[in-house]
Coordinates of C-alpha atoms and ligand atoms in Angstrom, one line a residue:
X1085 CA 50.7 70.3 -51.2
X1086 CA 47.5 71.2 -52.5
X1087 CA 45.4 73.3 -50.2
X1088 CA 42.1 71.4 -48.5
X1089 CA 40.2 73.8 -50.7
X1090 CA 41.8 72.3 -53.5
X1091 CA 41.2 68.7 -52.7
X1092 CA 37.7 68.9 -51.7
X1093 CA 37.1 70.7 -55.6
X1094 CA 39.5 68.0 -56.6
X1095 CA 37.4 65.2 -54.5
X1096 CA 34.1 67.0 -55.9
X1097 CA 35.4 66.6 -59.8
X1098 CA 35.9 63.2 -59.1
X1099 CA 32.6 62.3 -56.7
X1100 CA 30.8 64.3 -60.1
X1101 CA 32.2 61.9 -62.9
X1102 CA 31.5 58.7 -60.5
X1103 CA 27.8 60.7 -59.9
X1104 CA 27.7 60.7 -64.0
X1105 CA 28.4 57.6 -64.1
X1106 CA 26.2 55.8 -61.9
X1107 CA 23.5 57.9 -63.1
X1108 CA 24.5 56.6 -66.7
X1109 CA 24.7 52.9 -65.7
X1110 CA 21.6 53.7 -63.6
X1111 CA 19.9 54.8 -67.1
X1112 CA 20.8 52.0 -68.4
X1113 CA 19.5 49.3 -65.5
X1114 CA 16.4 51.0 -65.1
X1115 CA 16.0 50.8 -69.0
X1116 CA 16.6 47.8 -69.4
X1117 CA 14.8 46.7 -65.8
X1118 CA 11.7 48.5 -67.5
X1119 CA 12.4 46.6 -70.3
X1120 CA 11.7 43.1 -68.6
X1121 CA 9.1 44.2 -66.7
X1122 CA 7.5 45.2 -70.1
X1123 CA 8.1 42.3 -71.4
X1124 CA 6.8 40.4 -67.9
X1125 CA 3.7 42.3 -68.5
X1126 CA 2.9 41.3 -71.7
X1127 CA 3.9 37.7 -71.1
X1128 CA 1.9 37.9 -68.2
X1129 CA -1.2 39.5 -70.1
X1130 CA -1.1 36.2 -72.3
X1131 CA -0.5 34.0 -69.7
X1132 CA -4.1 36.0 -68.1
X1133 CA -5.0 35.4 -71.6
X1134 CA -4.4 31.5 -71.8
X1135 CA -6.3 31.2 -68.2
X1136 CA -9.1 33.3 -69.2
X1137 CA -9.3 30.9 -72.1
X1138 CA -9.1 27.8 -70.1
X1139 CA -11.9 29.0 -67.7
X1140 CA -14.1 30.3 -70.8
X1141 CA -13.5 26.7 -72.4
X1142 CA -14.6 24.9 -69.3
X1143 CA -17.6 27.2 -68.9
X1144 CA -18.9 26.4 -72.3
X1145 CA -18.2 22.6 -72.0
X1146 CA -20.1 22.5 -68.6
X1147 CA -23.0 24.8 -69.8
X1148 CA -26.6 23.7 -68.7
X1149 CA -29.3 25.5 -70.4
X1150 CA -33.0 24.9 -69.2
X1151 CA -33.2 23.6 -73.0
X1152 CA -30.5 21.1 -72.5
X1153 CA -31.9 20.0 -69.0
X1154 CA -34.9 19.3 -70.6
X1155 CA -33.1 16.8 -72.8
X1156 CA -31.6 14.8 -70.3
X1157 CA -35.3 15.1 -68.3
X1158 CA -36.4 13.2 -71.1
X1159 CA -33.2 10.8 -71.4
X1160 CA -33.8 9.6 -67.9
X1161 CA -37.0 9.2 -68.3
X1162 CA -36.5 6.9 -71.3
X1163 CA -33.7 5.0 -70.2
X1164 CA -36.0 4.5 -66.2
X1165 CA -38.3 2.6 -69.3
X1166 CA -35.2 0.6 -70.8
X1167 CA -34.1 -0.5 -67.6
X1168 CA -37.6 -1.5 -66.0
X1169 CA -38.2 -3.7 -69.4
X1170 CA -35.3 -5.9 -69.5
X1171 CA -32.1 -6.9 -67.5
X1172 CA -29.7 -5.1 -68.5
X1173 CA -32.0 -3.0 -71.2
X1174 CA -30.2 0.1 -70.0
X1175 CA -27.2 2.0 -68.1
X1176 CA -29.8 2.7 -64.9
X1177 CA -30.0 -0.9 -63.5
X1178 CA -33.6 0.0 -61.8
X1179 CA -33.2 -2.8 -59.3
X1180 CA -35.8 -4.8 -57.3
X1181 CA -36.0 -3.6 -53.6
X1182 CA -38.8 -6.3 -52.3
X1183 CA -39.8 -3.3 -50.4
X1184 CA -43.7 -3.0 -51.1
X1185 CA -44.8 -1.3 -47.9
X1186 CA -43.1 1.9 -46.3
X1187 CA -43.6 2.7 -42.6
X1188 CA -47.1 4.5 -41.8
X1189 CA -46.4 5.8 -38.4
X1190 CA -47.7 2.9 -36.5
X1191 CA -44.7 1.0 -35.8
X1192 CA -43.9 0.5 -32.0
X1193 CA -40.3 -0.6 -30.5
X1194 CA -36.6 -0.1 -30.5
X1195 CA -34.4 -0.5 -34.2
X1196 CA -31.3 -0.2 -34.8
X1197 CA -29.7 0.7 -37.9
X1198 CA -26.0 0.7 -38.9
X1199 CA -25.2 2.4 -42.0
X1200 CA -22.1 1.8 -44.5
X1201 CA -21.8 5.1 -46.7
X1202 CA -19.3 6.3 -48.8
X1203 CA -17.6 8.4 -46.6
X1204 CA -18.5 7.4 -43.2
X1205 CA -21.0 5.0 -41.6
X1206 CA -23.3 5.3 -38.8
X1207 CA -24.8 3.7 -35.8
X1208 CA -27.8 4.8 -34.2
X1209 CA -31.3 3.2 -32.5
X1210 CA -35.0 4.8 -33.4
X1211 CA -37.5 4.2 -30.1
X1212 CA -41.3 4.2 -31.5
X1213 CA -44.3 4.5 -29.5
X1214 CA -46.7 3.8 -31.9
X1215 CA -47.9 7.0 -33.1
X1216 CA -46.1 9.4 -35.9
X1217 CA -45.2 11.8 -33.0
X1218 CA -43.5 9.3 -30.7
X1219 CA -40.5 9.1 -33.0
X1220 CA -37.3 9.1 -31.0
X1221 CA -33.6 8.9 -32.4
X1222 CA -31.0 8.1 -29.8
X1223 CA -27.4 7.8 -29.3
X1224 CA -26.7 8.7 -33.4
X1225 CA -22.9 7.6 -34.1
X1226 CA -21.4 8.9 -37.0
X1227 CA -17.4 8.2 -38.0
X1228 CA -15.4 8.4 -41.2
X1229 CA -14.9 5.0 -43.0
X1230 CA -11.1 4.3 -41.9
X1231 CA -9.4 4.5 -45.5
X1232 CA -7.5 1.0 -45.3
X1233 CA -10.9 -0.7 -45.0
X1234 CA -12.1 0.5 -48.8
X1235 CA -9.2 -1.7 -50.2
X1236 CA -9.0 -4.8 -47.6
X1237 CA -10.8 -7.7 -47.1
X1238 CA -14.9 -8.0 -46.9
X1239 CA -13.7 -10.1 -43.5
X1240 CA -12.2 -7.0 -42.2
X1241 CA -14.3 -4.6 -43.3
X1242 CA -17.1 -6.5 -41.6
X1243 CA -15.1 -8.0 -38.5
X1244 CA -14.9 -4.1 -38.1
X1245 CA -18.6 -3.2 -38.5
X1246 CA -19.2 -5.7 -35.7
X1247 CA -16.8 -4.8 -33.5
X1248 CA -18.2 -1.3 -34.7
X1249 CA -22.1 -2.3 -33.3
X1250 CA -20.8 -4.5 -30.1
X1251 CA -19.0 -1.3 -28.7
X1252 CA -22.3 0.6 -29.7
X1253 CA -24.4 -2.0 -28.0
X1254 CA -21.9 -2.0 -25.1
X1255 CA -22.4 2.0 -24.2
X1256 CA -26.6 1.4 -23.7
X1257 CA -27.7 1.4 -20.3
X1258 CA -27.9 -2.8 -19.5
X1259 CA -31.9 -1.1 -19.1
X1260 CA -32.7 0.4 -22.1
X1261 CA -32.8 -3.1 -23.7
X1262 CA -33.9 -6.2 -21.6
X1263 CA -31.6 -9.1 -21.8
X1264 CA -32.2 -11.7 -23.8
X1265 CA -34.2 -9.8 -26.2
X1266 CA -32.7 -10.1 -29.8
X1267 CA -31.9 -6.7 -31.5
X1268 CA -33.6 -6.3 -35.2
X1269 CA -31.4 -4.4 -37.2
X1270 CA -31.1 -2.8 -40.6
X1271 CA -28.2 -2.9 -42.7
X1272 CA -28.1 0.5 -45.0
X1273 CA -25.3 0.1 -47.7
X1274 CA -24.9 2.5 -50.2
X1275 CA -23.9 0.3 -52.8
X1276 CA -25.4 -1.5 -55.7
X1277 CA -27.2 -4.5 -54.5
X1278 CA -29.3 -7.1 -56.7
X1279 CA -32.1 -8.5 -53.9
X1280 CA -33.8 -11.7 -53.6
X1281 CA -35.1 -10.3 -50.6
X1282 CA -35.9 -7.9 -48.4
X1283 CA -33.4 -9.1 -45.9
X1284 CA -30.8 -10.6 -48.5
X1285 CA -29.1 -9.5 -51.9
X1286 CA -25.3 -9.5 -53.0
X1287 CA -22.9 -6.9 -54.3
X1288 CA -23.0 -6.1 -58.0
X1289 CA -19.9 -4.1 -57.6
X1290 CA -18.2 -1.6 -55.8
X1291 CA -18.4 2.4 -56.5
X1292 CA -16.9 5.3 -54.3
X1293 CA -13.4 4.0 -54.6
X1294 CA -14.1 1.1 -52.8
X1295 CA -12.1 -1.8 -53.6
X1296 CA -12.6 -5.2 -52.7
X1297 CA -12.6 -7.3 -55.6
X1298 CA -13.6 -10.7 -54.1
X1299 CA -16.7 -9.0 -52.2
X1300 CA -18.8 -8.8 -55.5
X1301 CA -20.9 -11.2 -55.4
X1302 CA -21.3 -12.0 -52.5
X1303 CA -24.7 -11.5 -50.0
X1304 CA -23.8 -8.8 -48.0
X1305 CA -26.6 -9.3 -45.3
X1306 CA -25.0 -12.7 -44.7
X1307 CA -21.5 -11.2 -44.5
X1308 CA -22.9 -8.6 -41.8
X1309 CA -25.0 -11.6 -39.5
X1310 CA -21.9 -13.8 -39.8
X1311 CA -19.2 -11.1 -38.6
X1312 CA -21.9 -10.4 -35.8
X1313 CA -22.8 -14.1 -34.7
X1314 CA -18.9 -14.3 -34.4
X1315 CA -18.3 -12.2 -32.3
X1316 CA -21.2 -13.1 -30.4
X1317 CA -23.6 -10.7 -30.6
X1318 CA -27.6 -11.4 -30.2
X1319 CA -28.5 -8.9 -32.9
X1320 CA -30.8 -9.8 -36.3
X1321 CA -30.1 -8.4 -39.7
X1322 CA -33.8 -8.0 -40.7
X1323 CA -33.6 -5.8 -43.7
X1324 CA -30.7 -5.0 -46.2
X1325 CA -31.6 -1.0 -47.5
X1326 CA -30.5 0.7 -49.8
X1327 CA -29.7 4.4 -48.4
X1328 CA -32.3 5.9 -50.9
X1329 CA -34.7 3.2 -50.1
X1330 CA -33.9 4.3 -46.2
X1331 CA -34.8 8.4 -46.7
X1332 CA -37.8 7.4 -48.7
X1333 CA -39.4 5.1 -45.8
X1334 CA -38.3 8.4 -43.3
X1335 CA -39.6 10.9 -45.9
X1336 CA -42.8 8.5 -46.1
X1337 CA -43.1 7.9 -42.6
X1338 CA -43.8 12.0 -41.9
X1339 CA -45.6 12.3 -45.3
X1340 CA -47.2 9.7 -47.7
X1341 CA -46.9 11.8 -50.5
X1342 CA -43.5 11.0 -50.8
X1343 CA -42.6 8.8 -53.5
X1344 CA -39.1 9.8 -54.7
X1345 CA -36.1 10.1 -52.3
X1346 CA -32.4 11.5 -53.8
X1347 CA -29.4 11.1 -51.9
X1348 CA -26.7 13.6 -52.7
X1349 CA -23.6 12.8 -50.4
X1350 CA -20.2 11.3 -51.0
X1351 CA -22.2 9.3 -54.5
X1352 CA -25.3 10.1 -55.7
X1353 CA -28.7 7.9 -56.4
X1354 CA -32.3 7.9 -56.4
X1355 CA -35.3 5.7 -55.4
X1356 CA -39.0 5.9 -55.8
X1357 CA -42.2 3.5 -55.6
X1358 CA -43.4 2.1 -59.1
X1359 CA -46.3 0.5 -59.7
X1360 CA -45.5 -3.7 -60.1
X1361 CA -47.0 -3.8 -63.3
X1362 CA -44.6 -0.7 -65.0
X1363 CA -41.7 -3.4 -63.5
X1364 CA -41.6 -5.4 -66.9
X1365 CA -38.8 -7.8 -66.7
X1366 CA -39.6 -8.7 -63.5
X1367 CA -43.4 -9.7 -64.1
X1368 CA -44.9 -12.8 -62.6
X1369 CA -42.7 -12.8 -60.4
X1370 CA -44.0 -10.0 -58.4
X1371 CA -47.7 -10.6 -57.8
X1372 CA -48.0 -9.9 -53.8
X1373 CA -48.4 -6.0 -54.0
X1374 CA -49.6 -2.5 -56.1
X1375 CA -46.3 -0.9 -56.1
X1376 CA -42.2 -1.9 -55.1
X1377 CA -39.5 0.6 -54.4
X1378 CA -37.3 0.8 -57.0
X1379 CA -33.5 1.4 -56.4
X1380 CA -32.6 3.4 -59.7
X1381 CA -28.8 3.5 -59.6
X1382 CA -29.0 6.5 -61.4
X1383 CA -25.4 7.6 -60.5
X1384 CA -24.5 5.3 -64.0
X1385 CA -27.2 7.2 -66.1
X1386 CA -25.4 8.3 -69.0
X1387 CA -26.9 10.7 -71.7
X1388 CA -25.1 12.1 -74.7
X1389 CA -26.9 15.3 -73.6
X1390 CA -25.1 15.6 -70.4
X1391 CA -22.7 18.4 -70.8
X1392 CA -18.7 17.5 -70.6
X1393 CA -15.4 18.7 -70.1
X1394 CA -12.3 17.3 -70.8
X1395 CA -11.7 16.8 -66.8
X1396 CA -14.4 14.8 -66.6
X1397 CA -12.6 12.2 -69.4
X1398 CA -9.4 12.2 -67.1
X1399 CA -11.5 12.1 -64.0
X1400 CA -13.5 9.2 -64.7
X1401 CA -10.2 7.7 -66.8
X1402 CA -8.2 8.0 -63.7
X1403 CA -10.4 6.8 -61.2
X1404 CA -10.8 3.8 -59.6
X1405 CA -13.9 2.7 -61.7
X1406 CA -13.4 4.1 -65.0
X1407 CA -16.3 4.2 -67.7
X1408 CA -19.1 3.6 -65.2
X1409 CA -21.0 5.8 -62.9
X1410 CA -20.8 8.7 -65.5
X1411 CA -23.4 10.9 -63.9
X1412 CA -22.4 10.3 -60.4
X1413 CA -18.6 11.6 -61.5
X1414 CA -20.6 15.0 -62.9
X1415 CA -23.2 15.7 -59.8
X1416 CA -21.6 13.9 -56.3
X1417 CA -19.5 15.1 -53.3
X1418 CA -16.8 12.9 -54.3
X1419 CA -16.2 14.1 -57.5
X1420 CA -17.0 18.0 -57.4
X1421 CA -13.6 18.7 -55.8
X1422 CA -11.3 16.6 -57.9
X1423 CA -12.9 18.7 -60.9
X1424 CA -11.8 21.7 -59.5
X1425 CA -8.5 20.6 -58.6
X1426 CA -8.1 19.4 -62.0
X1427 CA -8.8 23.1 -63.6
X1428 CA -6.6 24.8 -61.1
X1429 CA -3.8 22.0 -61.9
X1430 CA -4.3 22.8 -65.5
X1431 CA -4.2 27.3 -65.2
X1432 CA -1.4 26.6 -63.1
X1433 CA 0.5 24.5 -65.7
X1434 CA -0.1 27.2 -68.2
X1435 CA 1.0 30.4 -66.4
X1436 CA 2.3 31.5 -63.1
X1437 CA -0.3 32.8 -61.6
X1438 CA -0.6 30.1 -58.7
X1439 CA 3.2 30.3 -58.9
X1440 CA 5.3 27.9 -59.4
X1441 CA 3.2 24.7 -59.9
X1442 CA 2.5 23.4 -56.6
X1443 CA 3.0 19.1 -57.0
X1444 CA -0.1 18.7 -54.0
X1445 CA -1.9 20.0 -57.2
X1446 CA -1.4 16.8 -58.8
X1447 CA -2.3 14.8 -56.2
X1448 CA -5.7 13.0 -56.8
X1449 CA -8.9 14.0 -54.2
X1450 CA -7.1 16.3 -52.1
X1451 CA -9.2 19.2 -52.6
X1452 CA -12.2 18.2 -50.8
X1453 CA -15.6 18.9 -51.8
X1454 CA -16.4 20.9 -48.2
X1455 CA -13.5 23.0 -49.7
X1456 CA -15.0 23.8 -52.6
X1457 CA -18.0 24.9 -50.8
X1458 CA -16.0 27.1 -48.2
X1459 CA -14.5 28.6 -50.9
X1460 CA -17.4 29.5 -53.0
X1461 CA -19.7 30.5 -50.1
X1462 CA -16.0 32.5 -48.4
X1463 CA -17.7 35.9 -48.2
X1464 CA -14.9 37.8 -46.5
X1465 CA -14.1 40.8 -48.5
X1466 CA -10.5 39.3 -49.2
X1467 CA -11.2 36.0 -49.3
X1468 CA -8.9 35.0 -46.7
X1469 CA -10.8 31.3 -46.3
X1470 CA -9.8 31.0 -50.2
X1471 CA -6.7 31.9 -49.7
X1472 CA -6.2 29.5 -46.7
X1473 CA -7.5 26.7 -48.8
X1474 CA -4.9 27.3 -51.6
X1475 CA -2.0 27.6 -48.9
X1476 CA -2.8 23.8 -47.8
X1477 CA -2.5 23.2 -51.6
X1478 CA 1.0 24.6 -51.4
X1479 CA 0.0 27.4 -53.5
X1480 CA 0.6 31.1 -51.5
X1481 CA -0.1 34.7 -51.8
X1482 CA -2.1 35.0 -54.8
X1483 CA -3.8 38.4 -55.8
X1484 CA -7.1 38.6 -55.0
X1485 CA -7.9 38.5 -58.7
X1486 CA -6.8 34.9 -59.1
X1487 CA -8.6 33.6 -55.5
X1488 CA -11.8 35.1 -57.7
X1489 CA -10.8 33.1 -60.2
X1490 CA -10.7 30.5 -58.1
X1491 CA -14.2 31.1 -56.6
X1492 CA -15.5 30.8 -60.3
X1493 CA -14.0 27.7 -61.1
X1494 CA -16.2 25.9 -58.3
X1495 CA -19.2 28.1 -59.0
X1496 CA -19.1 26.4 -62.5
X1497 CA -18.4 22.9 -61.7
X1498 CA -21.5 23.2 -59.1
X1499 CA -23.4 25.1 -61.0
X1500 CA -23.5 22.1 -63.5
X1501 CA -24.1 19.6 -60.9
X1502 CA -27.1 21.0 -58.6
X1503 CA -28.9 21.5 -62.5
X1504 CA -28.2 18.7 -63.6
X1505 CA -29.4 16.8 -60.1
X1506 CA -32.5 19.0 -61.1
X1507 CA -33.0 17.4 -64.6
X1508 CA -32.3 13.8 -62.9
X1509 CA -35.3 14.5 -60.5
X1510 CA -37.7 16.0 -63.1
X1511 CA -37.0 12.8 -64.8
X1512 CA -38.6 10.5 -62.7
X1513 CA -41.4 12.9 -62.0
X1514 CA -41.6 12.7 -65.8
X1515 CA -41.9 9.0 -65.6
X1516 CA -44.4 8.5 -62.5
X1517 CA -46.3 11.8 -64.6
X1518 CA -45.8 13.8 -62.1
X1519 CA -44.3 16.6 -64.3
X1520 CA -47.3 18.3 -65.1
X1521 CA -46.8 17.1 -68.4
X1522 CA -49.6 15.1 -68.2
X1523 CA -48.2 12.4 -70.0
X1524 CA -48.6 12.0 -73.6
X1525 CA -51.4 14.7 -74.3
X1526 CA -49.8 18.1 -74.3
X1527 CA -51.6 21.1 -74.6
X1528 CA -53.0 20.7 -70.8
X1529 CA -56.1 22.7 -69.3
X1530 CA -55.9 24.6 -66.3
X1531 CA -58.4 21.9 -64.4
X1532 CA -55.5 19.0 -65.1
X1533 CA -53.2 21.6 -63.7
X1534 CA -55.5 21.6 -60.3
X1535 CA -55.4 18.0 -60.1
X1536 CA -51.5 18.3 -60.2
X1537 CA -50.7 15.6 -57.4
X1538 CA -49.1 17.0 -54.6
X1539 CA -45.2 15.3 -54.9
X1540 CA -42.6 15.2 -52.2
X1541 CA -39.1 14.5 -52.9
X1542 CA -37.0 13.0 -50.0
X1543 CA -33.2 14.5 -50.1
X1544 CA -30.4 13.9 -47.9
X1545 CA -26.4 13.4 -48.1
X1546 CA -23.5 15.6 -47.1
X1547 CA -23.8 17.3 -50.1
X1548 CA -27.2 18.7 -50.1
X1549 CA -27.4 19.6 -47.2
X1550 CA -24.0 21.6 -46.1
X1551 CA -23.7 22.7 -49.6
X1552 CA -26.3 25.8 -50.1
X1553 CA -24.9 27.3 -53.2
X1554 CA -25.3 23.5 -54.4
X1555 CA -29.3 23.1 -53.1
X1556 CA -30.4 26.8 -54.7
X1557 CA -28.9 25.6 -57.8
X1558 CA -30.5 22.7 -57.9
X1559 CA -33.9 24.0 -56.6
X1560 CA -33.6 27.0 -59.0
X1561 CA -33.2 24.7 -62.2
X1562 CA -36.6 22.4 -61.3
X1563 CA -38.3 25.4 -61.2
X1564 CA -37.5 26.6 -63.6
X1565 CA -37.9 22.6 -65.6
X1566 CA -41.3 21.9 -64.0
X1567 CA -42.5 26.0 -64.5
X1568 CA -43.6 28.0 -62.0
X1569 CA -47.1 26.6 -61.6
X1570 CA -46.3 22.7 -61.3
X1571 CA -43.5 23.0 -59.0
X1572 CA -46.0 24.4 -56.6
X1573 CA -46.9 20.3 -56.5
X1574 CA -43.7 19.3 -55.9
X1575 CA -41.7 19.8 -52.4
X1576 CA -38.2 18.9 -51.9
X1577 CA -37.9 17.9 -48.3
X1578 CA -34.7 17.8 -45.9
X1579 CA -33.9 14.1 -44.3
X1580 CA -31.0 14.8 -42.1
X1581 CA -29.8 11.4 -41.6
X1582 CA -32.9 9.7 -43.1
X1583 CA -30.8 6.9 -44.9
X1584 CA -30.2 5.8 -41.3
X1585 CA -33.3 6.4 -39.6
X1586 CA -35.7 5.6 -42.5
X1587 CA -33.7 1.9 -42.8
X1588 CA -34.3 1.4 -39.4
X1589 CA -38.2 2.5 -39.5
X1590 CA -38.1 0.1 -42.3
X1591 CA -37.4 -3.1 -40.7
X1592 CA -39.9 -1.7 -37.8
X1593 CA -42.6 -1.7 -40.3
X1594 CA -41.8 -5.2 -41.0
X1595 CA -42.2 -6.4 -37.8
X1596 CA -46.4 -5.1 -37.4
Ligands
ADP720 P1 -21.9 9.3 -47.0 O1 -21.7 9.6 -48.4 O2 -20.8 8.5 -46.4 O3 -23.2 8.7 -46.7 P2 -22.6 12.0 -46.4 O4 -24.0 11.8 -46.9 O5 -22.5 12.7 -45.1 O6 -21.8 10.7 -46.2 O7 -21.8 12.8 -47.5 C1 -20.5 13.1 -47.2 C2 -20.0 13.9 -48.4 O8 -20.8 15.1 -48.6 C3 -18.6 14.3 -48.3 O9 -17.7 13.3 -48.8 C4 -18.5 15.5 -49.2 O10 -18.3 15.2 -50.5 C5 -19.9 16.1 -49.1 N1 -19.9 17.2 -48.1 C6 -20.0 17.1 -46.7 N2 -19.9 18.3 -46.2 C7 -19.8 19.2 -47.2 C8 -19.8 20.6 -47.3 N3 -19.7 21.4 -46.2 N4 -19.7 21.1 -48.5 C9 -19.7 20.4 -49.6 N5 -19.8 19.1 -49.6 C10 -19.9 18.5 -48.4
MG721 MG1 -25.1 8.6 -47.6

């Protein structure tokens, strides 16, 4: 019987070779281990690679020098021409408004306006006493567009606007309105209209993934007052507004230098008074007054100069209206997210570092644009808010690397868009010569620089104004379009909710 002695050196020989050998295998694994993870690294280097590649691409494709704004200055000027001179002489549809005379400041009495955007629509009722000052909104109701309404009927959508205004009429005090009196109302609609009248016009077609087919065509006024004489209601569609038309007559209203108004929300378009006699195809027709508003459409301006990327071509292929409204797919609220998504989709399908591809990715329009804007304005020093946003897109824990990454991406696709919403605006400047440019003559003194005429530009939509890396883009680039010294002339003013309220001081200006 071998002693204990014994058997512990026995047990000790043994315990060594088994020690030997696990630190042999454990050679081995971490060899190999290291191996892989050599391998991993230099797979995941070109992977880096690939991304860095895709986000270098899209950079270049969405590139906006101040030379290349200039071009497309010029292009929307030229084609603001071509659609002014014949029907359908260009992309921009430069439509008729009938609207010869903005509000001044003397209108008295209670509007109401209710607004159809893209996104949401609005209720609200202006009070005017006469005087500039004496300007008071009340009871502003704001609500999203319920989605199954964009793809119904125009009888339900419009059943629901009225019942919509009735439960808005229902909430004033029985005072604030004597009975009996009829309510003059303004319709705003944010969609293409051809007028043959202040008050009536119908639907050229649908944008903003709305989708009612047998709409177009239609007079929408006429749709509104019959859904509202259904149901009952004593309330007058007066005037039909375009939105742009709407934050013009507001922008005018406080300031009469205010000729151009730009709407930046869920779509994008522009407005601004021409004289009658620059409105060729429409001559003889229009004798009664100087000037007309003129509702651009610009969100279908199309220039070969306007830079872009190969997610624009699936964007616009994919969507709902494809080949039309080319520059509203490039510059509105809509759009700016989808873009993104579509370059995340595309670094995730190439490398793993968003993890495994997350299928939400694919999904069209679920990365908002008020994500992209958290996300690029997220100045926490992790970027949690970046990292939350990618969690709801099923993609988690990312390095802090990639969430920059990330942060880029939208930087870019804005970038582009508040520039190019720049050049759009220094366009019709250009056209109304209100660029400094003095219009054919170059070489300008410094005496036809002082009689620069002081320009206001109306703004308003979701976009612009909860978007501030958007806005100092955009401001940056007309500076830096105009020059230092002309865009002293030219102020970009603030409407909140002048689509609305303008529209409504509209079809007060009517009544005086
Ligand atoms: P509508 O287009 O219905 O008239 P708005 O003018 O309010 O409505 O614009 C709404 C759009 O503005 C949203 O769909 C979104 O694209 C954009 N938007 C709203 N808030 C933000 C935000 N915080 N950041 C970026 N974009 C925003
Ligand atoms: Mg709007």
């Amino acid at each position: 019987v071998p002693s204990t002695v014994e058997r512990r050196e026995e047990a000790s020989v043994v315990m060594g070779k088994v020690a030997v050998a696990f630190a042999a295998a454990a050679v081995l694994v971490s060899c190999s281990v290291a191996a892989v993870m050599v391998g991993r690294r230099i797979k995941s280097r070109a992977k880096w690679r690939a991304v860095v590649e895709i986000l270098k691409e899209m950079e270049e494709a969405s590139d906006t020098p101040v030379g290349r704004l200039r071009q497309v200055v010029d292009a929307m000027a030229v084609e603001m021409h071509a659609g002014l001179a014949s029907e359908g002489g260009s992309k921009l549809k430069m439509l008729l408004t009938f609207v010869h005379h903005l509000p001044n400041g003397t209108e008295k009495g209670t509007y109401y306006a209710l607004h159809l955007g893209g996104t949401y629509f609005r209720i609200l009722r202006v009070h005017l006493g006469g005087e500039r000052s004496y300007l008071d909104v009340q009871d502003v109701e704001r609500h999203p567009i319920p989605s199954h309404l964009m793809n119904s009927t125009s009888e339900v959508l419009f059943n629901f606007l009225a019942f919509s205004m009735e439960r808005f009429i229902e909430k004033e005090g029985k005072e604030s309105n004597s009975q009996g009196v009829k309510r003059e109302l303004a319709f705003t609609f944010s969609f293409p209209v051809k007028h043959s009248s202040i008050s009536s016009g119908v639907l050229i077609k649908w944008t903003k993934g709305f989708e009612i087919s047998e709409m177009v065509g239609k007079d929408v006024a006429e749709c509104l007052q019959g859904a509202l004489n259904r149901r009952g209601l004593d309330i007058h569609v007066a005037a039909l507004v375009n939105d742009t038309v709407g934050a013009l007559s507001l922008g005018y209203y406080h300031d009469p230098d205010t000729v151009v108004a730009v709407v930046f929300g869920t779509g994008s378009n522009a407005c601004y008074l021409e004289r009658t006699d620059a409105i060729i195809k429409s001559q003889g027709l229009l004798t009664t007054s100087g000037s007309m508003v003129v509702n651009m459409e610009w969100g279908n301006f199309w220039s070969s100069h306007l830079p872009r990327t190969s997610y624009d071509i699936d964007l616009d292929a994919e969507s709902s209206n494809p080949n039309d409204m080319g520059f509203e797919k490039i510059i509105a609220g809509l759009y700016l997210g989808d873009i993104v998504r579509r370059v995340i989709l595309r670094m995730s399908q190439v490398s793993d570092i968003f993890g495994p591809t997350s299928p939400m990715l694919s999904e069209p329009y679920v990365l908002r644009t008020n994500s992209v804007s958290a996300m690029h304005e997220d100045d926490t020093p992790e970027l949690q808010e970046v990292a939350r946003i990618l969690k709801d897109l099923g993609v988690s824990e990312v390095p802090l690397k990639v969430r920059k990454l990330v942060v880029k991406i939208c930087d870019v696709v804005t970038r582009r868009a508040g520039r190019l919403a720049a050049a759009g605006i220094a366009g019709i400047l250009k056209k109304i010569g209100r660029d400094g440019s003095g219009g054919i003559t170059s070489g300008r003194s410094r005496s036809e620089m002082r009689m620069q005429k002081r320009t206001v530009v109306a703004v308003e939509g979701g976009l612009y104004m909860n978007y501030t890396m958007f806005r100092e883009y955009m401001e940056e680039a007309l500076v830096e379009i105009l020059g230092e010294e002309v865009s002293q002339y030219v102020v970009v003013k603030a409407m909140e909710d002048g689509s609305s309220i303008g529209s409504a001081l509209l079809v007060a200006s009517l009544q005086s």
